[in-house]
Amino acid sequence: QVQVVESGGGSVQAGGSLRLSCEVSEYPYSSYCIIWFRKTPEKGREGVARIDSDGNTEYADSVKGRFSLSKDHANNTWYLQMNSLKPEDTATYTCAADVSVGLCRWYFTENLFAMTDYGKGTLVTVSS
C-alpha cells in the first residue's frame, strides 16, 4: 500500500526558510506526479508546486522565486524548499502523489481532490 509521509514543518520568522520532505513508498520513477498544496481556513486548498517524471515543474504565482522543488529518487523523496517565507505562507502543507503524468497539470490547476495518494500534512507557521 502506498504511503505518503510529509515532514519538515515548523515555526519560523518571516524571511526564514524551511524544507519540507515528501516520502512516497513504492512509486515508479518512470511515472509520477507530485504536488504540494496548502490549506488555510481563509483560502481553502491552494496548489503550491508540482513536479512530474517528465521533468515539468510549476509553481503558484504567490511562491515563484521563493519555493523550489527537488527530488531524491534513491530515497523516494521529494522536497519543497521554501525561502523568504511570509506570514501568509502559514498553512498546513500536504503532499499528494499520482502515477498519471498526463493529468498532473489538471490536478494542479483544477482538481487537487482527484489524486490517488495523500499525506496527512505538516504545519508551517510563519510569524512576523
JSON list of N, CA, C and O in Angstrom, two decimals, residues 60-87:
[
{"chain": "A", "resi": 60, "resn": "ALA", "atom": "N", "xyz": [2.85, 28.08, -8.00]},
{"chain": "A", "resi": 60, "resn": "ALA", "atom": "CA", "xyz": [1.85, 29.12, -7.85]},
{"chain": "A", "resi": 60, "resn": "ALA", "atom": "C", "xyz": [2.54, 30.48, -7.94]},
{"chain": "A", "resi": 60, "resn": "ALA", "atom": "O", "xyz": [3.69, 30.63, -7.50]},
{"chain": "A", "resi": 61, "resn": "ASP", "atom": "N", "xyz": [1.84, 31.46, -8.48]},
{"chain": "A", "resi": 61, "resn": "ASP", "atom": "CA", "xyz": [2.43, 32.80, -8.61]},
{"chain": "A", "resi": 61, "resn": "ASP", "atom": "C", "xyz": [2.88, 33.34, -7.25]},
{"chain": "A", "resi": 61, "resn": "ASP", "atom": "O", "xyz": [3.88, 34.04, -7.16]},
{"chain": "A", "resi": 62, "resn": "SER", "atom": "N", "xyz": [2.16, 32.99, -6.22]},
{"chain": "A", "resi": 62, "resn": "SER", "atom": "CA", "xyz": [2.46, 33.52, -4.89]},
{"chain": "A", "resi": 62, "resn": "SER", "atom": "C", "xyz": [3.78, 33.00, -4.31]},
{"chain": "A", "resi": 62, "resn": "SER", "atom": "O", "xyz": [4.29, 33.58, -3.35]},
{"chain": "A", "resi": 63, "resn": "VAL", "atom": "N", "xyz": [4.33, 31.93, -4.89]},
{"chain": "A", "resi": 63, "resn": "VAL", "atom": "CA", "xyz": [5.57, 31.37, -4.34]},
{"chain": "A", "resi": 63, "resn": "VAL", "atom": "C", "xyz": [6.72, 31.36, -5.34]},
{"chain": "A", "resi": 63, "resn": "VAL", "atom": "O", "xyz": [7.84, 30.97, -4.99]},
{"chain": "A", "resi": 64, "resn": "LYS", "atom": "N", "xyz": [6.47, 31.78, -6.57]},
{"chain": "A", "resi": 64, "resn": "LYS", "atom": "CA", "xyz": [7.53, 31.78, -7.59]},
{"chain": "A", "resi": 64, "resn": "LYS", "atom": "C", "xyz": [8.72, 32.60, -7.14]},
{"chain": "A", "resi": 64, "resn": "LYS", "atom": "O", "xyz": [8.57, 33.70, -6.61]},
{"chain": "A", "resi": 65, "resn": "GLY", "atom": "N", "xyz": [9.89, 32.06, -7.35]},
{"chain": "A", "resi": 65, "resn": "GLY", "atom": "CA", "xyz": [11.11, 32.74, -6.96]},
{"chain": "A", "resi": 65, "resn": "GLY", "atom": "C", "xyz": [11.49, 32.51, -5.50]},
{"chain": "A", "resi": 65, "resn": "GLY", "atom": "O", "xyz": [12.61, 32.86, -5.10]},
{"chain": "A", "resi": 66, "resn": "ARG", "atom": "N", "xyz": [10.59, 31.94, -4.72]},
{"chain": "A", "resi": 66, "resn": "ARG", "atom": "CA", "xyz": [10.88, 31.70, -3.30]},
{"chain": "A", "resi": 66, "resn": "ARG", "atom": "C", "xyz": [10.91, 30.21, -2.97]},
{"chain": "A", "resi": 66, "resn": "ARG", "atom": "O", "xyz": [11.68, 29.77, -2.12]},
{"chain": "A", "resi": 67, "resn": "PHE", "atom": "N", "xyz": [10.07, 29.43, -3.63]},
{"chain": "A", "resi": 67, "resn": "PHE", "atom": "CA", "xyz": [9.97, 27.99, -3.36]},
{"chain": "A", "resi": 67, "resn": "PHE", "atom": "C", "xyz": [10.59, 27.23, -4.54]},
{"chain": "A", "resi": 67, "resn": "PHE", "atom": "O", "xyz": [10.52, 27.66, -5.69]},
{"chain": "A", "resi": 68, "resn": "SER", "atom": "N", "xyz": [11.17, 26.08, -4.25]},
{"chain": "A", "resi": 68, "resn": "SER", "atom": "CA", "xyz": [11.71, 25.24, -5.31]},
{"chain": "A", "resi": 68, "resn": "SER", "atom": "C", "xyz": [11.57, 23.77, -4.96]},
{"chain": "A", "resi": 68, "resn": "SER", "atom": "O", "xyz": [11.56, 23.40, -3.77]},
{"chain": "A", "resi": 69, "resn": "LEU", "atom": "N", "xyz": [11.47, 22.95, -5.99]},
{"chain": "A", "resi": 69, "resn": "LEU", "atom": "CA", "xyz": [11.29, 21.52, -5.83]},
{"chain": "A", "resi": 69, "resn": "LEU", "atom": "C", "xyz": [12.57, 20.78, -6.16]},
{"chain": "A", "resi": 69, "resn": "LEU", "atom": "O", "xyz": [13.33, 21.20, -7.03]},
{"chain": "A", "resi": 70, "resn": "SER", "atom": "N", "xyz": [12.77, 19.67, -5.50]},
{"chain": "A", "resi": 70, "resn": "SER", "atom": "CA", "xyz": [13.87, 18.78, -5.86]},
{"chain": "A", "resi": 70, "resn": "SER", "atom": "C", "xyz": [13.47, 17.36, -5.50]},
{"chain": "A", "resi": 70, "resn": "SER", "atom": "O", "xyz": [12.45, 17.14, -4.83]},
{"chain": "A", "resi": 71, "resn": "LYS", "atom": "N", "xyz": [14.28, 16.41, -5.95]},
{"chain": "A", "resi": 71, "resn": "LYS", "atom": "CA", "xyz": [13.92, 15.02, -5.71]},
{"chain": "A", "resi": 71, "resn": "LYS", "atom": "C", "xyz": [15.15, 14.18, -5.39]},
{"chain": "A", "resi": 71, "resn": "LYS", "atom": "O", "xyz": [16.25, 14.49, -5.79]},
{"chain": "A", "resi": 72, "resn": "ASP", "atom": "N", "xyz": [14.90, 13.13, -4.67]},
{"chain": "A", "resi": 72, "resn": "ASP", "atom": "CA", "xyz": [15.93, 12.17, -4.34]},
{"chain": "A", "resi": 72, "resn": "ASP", "atom": "C", "xyz": [15.33, 10.80, -4.64]},
{"chain": "A", "resi": 72, "resn": "ASP", "atom": "O", "xyz": [14.69, 10.19, -3.78]},
{"chain": "A", "resi": 73, "resn": "HIS", "atom": "N", "xyz": [15.55, 10.33, -5.86]},
{"chain": "A", "resi": 73, "resn": "HIS", "atom": "CA", "xyz": [14.94, 9.07, -6.25]},
{"chain": "A", "resi": 73, "resn": "HIS", "atom": "C", "xyz": [15.43, 7.90, -5.42]},
{"chain": "A", "resi": 73, "resn": "HIS", "atom": "O", "xyz": [14.70, 6.96, -5.17]},
{"chain": "A", "resi": 74, "resn": "ALA", "atom": "N", "xyz": [16.66, 7.98, -4.98]},
{"chain": "A", "resi": 74, "resn": "ALA", "atom": "CA", "xyz": [17.21, 6.86, -4.22]},
{"chain": "A", "resi": 74, "resn": "ALA", "atom": "C", "xyz": [16.41, 6.61, -2.95]},
{"chain": "A", "resi": 74, "resn": "ALA", "atom": "O", "xyz": [16.33, 5.47, -2.47]},
{"chain": "A", "resi": 75, "resn": "ASN", "atom": "N", "xyz": [15.82, 7.67, -2.42]},
{"chain": "A", "resi": 75, "resn": "ASN", "atom": "CA", "xyz": [15.06, 7.54, -1.19]},
{"chain": "A", "resi": 75, "resn": "ASN", "atom": "C", "xyz": [13.57, 7.78, -1.39]},
{"chain": "A", "resi": 75, "resn": "ASN", "atom": "O", "xyz": [12.83, 7.95, -0.42]},
{"chain": "A", "resi": 76, "resn": "ASN", "atom": "N", "xyz": [13.11, 7.80, -2.65]},
{"chain": "A", "resi": 76, "resn": "ASN", "atom": "CA", "xyz": [11.69, 8.04, -2.95]},
{"chain": "A", "resi": 76, "resn": "ASN", "atom": "C", "xyz": [11.16, 9.27, -2.24]},
{"chain": "A", "resi": 76, "resn": "ASN", "atom": "O", "xyz": [10.08, 9.27, -1.67]},
{"chain": "A", "resi": 77, "resn": "THR", "atom": "N", "xyz": [11.97, 10.32, -2.26]},
{"chain": "A", "resi": 77, "resn": "THR", "atom": "CA", "xyz": [11.61, 11.53, -1.51]},
{"chain": "A", "resi": 77, "resn": "THR", "atom": "C", "xyz": [11.66, 12.75, -2.42]},
{"chain": "A", "resi": 77, "resn": "THR", "atom": "O", "xyz": [12.59, 12.90, -3.22]},
{"chain": "A", "resi": 78, "resn": "TRP", "atom": "N", "xyz": [10.66, 13.59, -2.28]},
{"chain": "A", "resi": 78, "resn": "TRP", "atom": "CA", "xyz": [10.60, 14.87, -2.99]},
{"chain": "A", "resi": 78, "resn": "TRP", "atom": "C", "xyz": [10.60, 15.98, -1.96]},
{"chain": "A", "resi": 78, "resn": "TRP", "atom": "O", "xyz": [10.02, 15.85, -0.88]},
{"chain": "A", "resi": 79, "resn": "TYR", "atom": "N", "xyz": [11.27, 17.07, -2.30]},
{"chain": "A", "resi": 79, "resn": "TYR", "atom": "CA", "xyz": [11.45, 18.16, -1.34]},
{"chain": "A", "resi": 79, "resn": "TYR", "atom": "C", "xyz": [10.83, 19.46, -1.86]},
{"chain": "A", "resi": 79, "resn": "TYR", "atom": "O", "xyz": [10.82, 19.72, -3.06]},
{"chain": "A", "resi": 80, "resn": "LEU", "atom": "N", "xyz": [10.36, 20.25, -0.92]},
{"chain": "A", "resi": 80, "resn": "LEU", "atom": "CA", "xyz": [9.91, 21.61, -1.23]},
{"chain": "A", "resi": 80, "resn": "LEU", "atom": "C", "xyz": [10.74, 22.56, -0.37]},
{"chain": "A", "resi": 80, "resn": "LEU", "atom": "O", "xyz": [10.56, 22.62, 0.84]},
{"chain": "A", "resi": 81, "resn": "GLN", "atom": "N", "xyz": [11.67, 23.26, -1.02]},
{"chain": "A", "resi": 81, "resn": "GLN", "atom": "CA", "xyz": [12.49, 24.25, -0.33]},
{"chain": "A", "resi": 81, "resn": "GLN", "atom": "C", "xyz": [11.74, 25.57, -0.32]},
{"chain": "A", "resi": 81, "resn": "GLN", "atom": "O", "xyz": [11.36, 26.07, -1.39]},
{"chain": "A", "resi": 82, "resn": "MET", "atom": "N", "xyz": [11.52, 26.12, 0.85]},
{"chain": "A", "resi": 82, "resn": "MET", "atom": "CA", "xyz": [10.75, 27.35, 0.99]},
{"chain": "A", "resi": 82, "resn": "MET", "atom": "C", "xyz": [11.65, 28.42, 1.59]},
{"chain": "A", "resi": 82, "resn": "MET", "atom": "O", "xyz": [12.08, 28.30, 2.74]},
{"chain": "A", "resi": 83, "resn": "ASN", "atom": "N", "xyz": [11.93, 29.44, 0.81]},
{"chain": "A", "resi": 83, "resn": "ASN", "atom": "CA", "xyz": [12.78, 30.55, 1.26]},
{"chain": "A", "resi": 83, "resn": "ASN", "atom": "C", "xyz": [11.97, 31.83, 1.34]},
{"chain": "A", "resi": 83, "resn": "ASN", "atom": "O", "xyz": [10.88, 31.92, 0.78]},
{"chain": "A", "resi": 84, "resn": "SER", "atom": "N", "xyz": [12.53, 32.81, 2.02]},
{"chain": "A", "resi": 84, "resn": "SER", "atom": "CA", "xyz": [11.87, 34.12, 2.15]},
{"chain": "A", "resi": 84, "resn": "SER", "atom": "C", "xyz": [10.42, 33.97, 2.57]},
{"chain": "A", "resi": 84, "resn": "SER", "atom": "O", "xyz": [9.51, 34.57, 1.97]},
{"chain": "A", "resi": 85, "resn": "LEU", "atom": "N", "xyz": [10.20, 33.18, 3.57]},
{"chain": "A", "resi": 85, "resn": "LEU", "atom": "CA", "xyz": [8.83, 32.89, 3.99]},
{"chain": "A", "resi": 85, "resn": "LEU", "atom": "C", "xyz": [8.13, 34.13, 4.52]},
{"chain": "A", "resi": 85, "resn": "LEU", "atom": "O", "xyz": [8.75, 35.01, 5.13]},
{"chain": "A", "resi": 86, "resn": "LYS", "atom": "N", "xyz": [6.84, 34.18, 4.26]},
{"chain": "A", "resi": 86, "resn": "LYS", "atom": "CA", "xyz": [6.00, 35.30, 4.68]},
{"chain": "A", "resi": 86, "resn": "LYS", "atom": "C", "xyz": [4.89, 34.79, 5.60]},
{"chain": "A", "resi": 86, "resn": "LYS", "atom": "O", "xyz": [4.52, 33.61, 5.53]},
{"chain": "A", "resi": 87, "resn": "PRO", "atom": "N", "xyz": [4.33, 35.65, 6.42]},
{"chain": "A", "resi": 87, "resn": "PRO", "atom": "CA", "xyz": [3.23, 35.20, 7.30]},
{"chain": "A", "resi": 87, "resn": "PRO", "atom": "C", "xyz": [2.08, 34.57, 6.50]},
{"chain": "A", "resi": 87, "resn": "PRO", "atom": "O", "xyz": [1.44, 33.62, 6.99]}
]
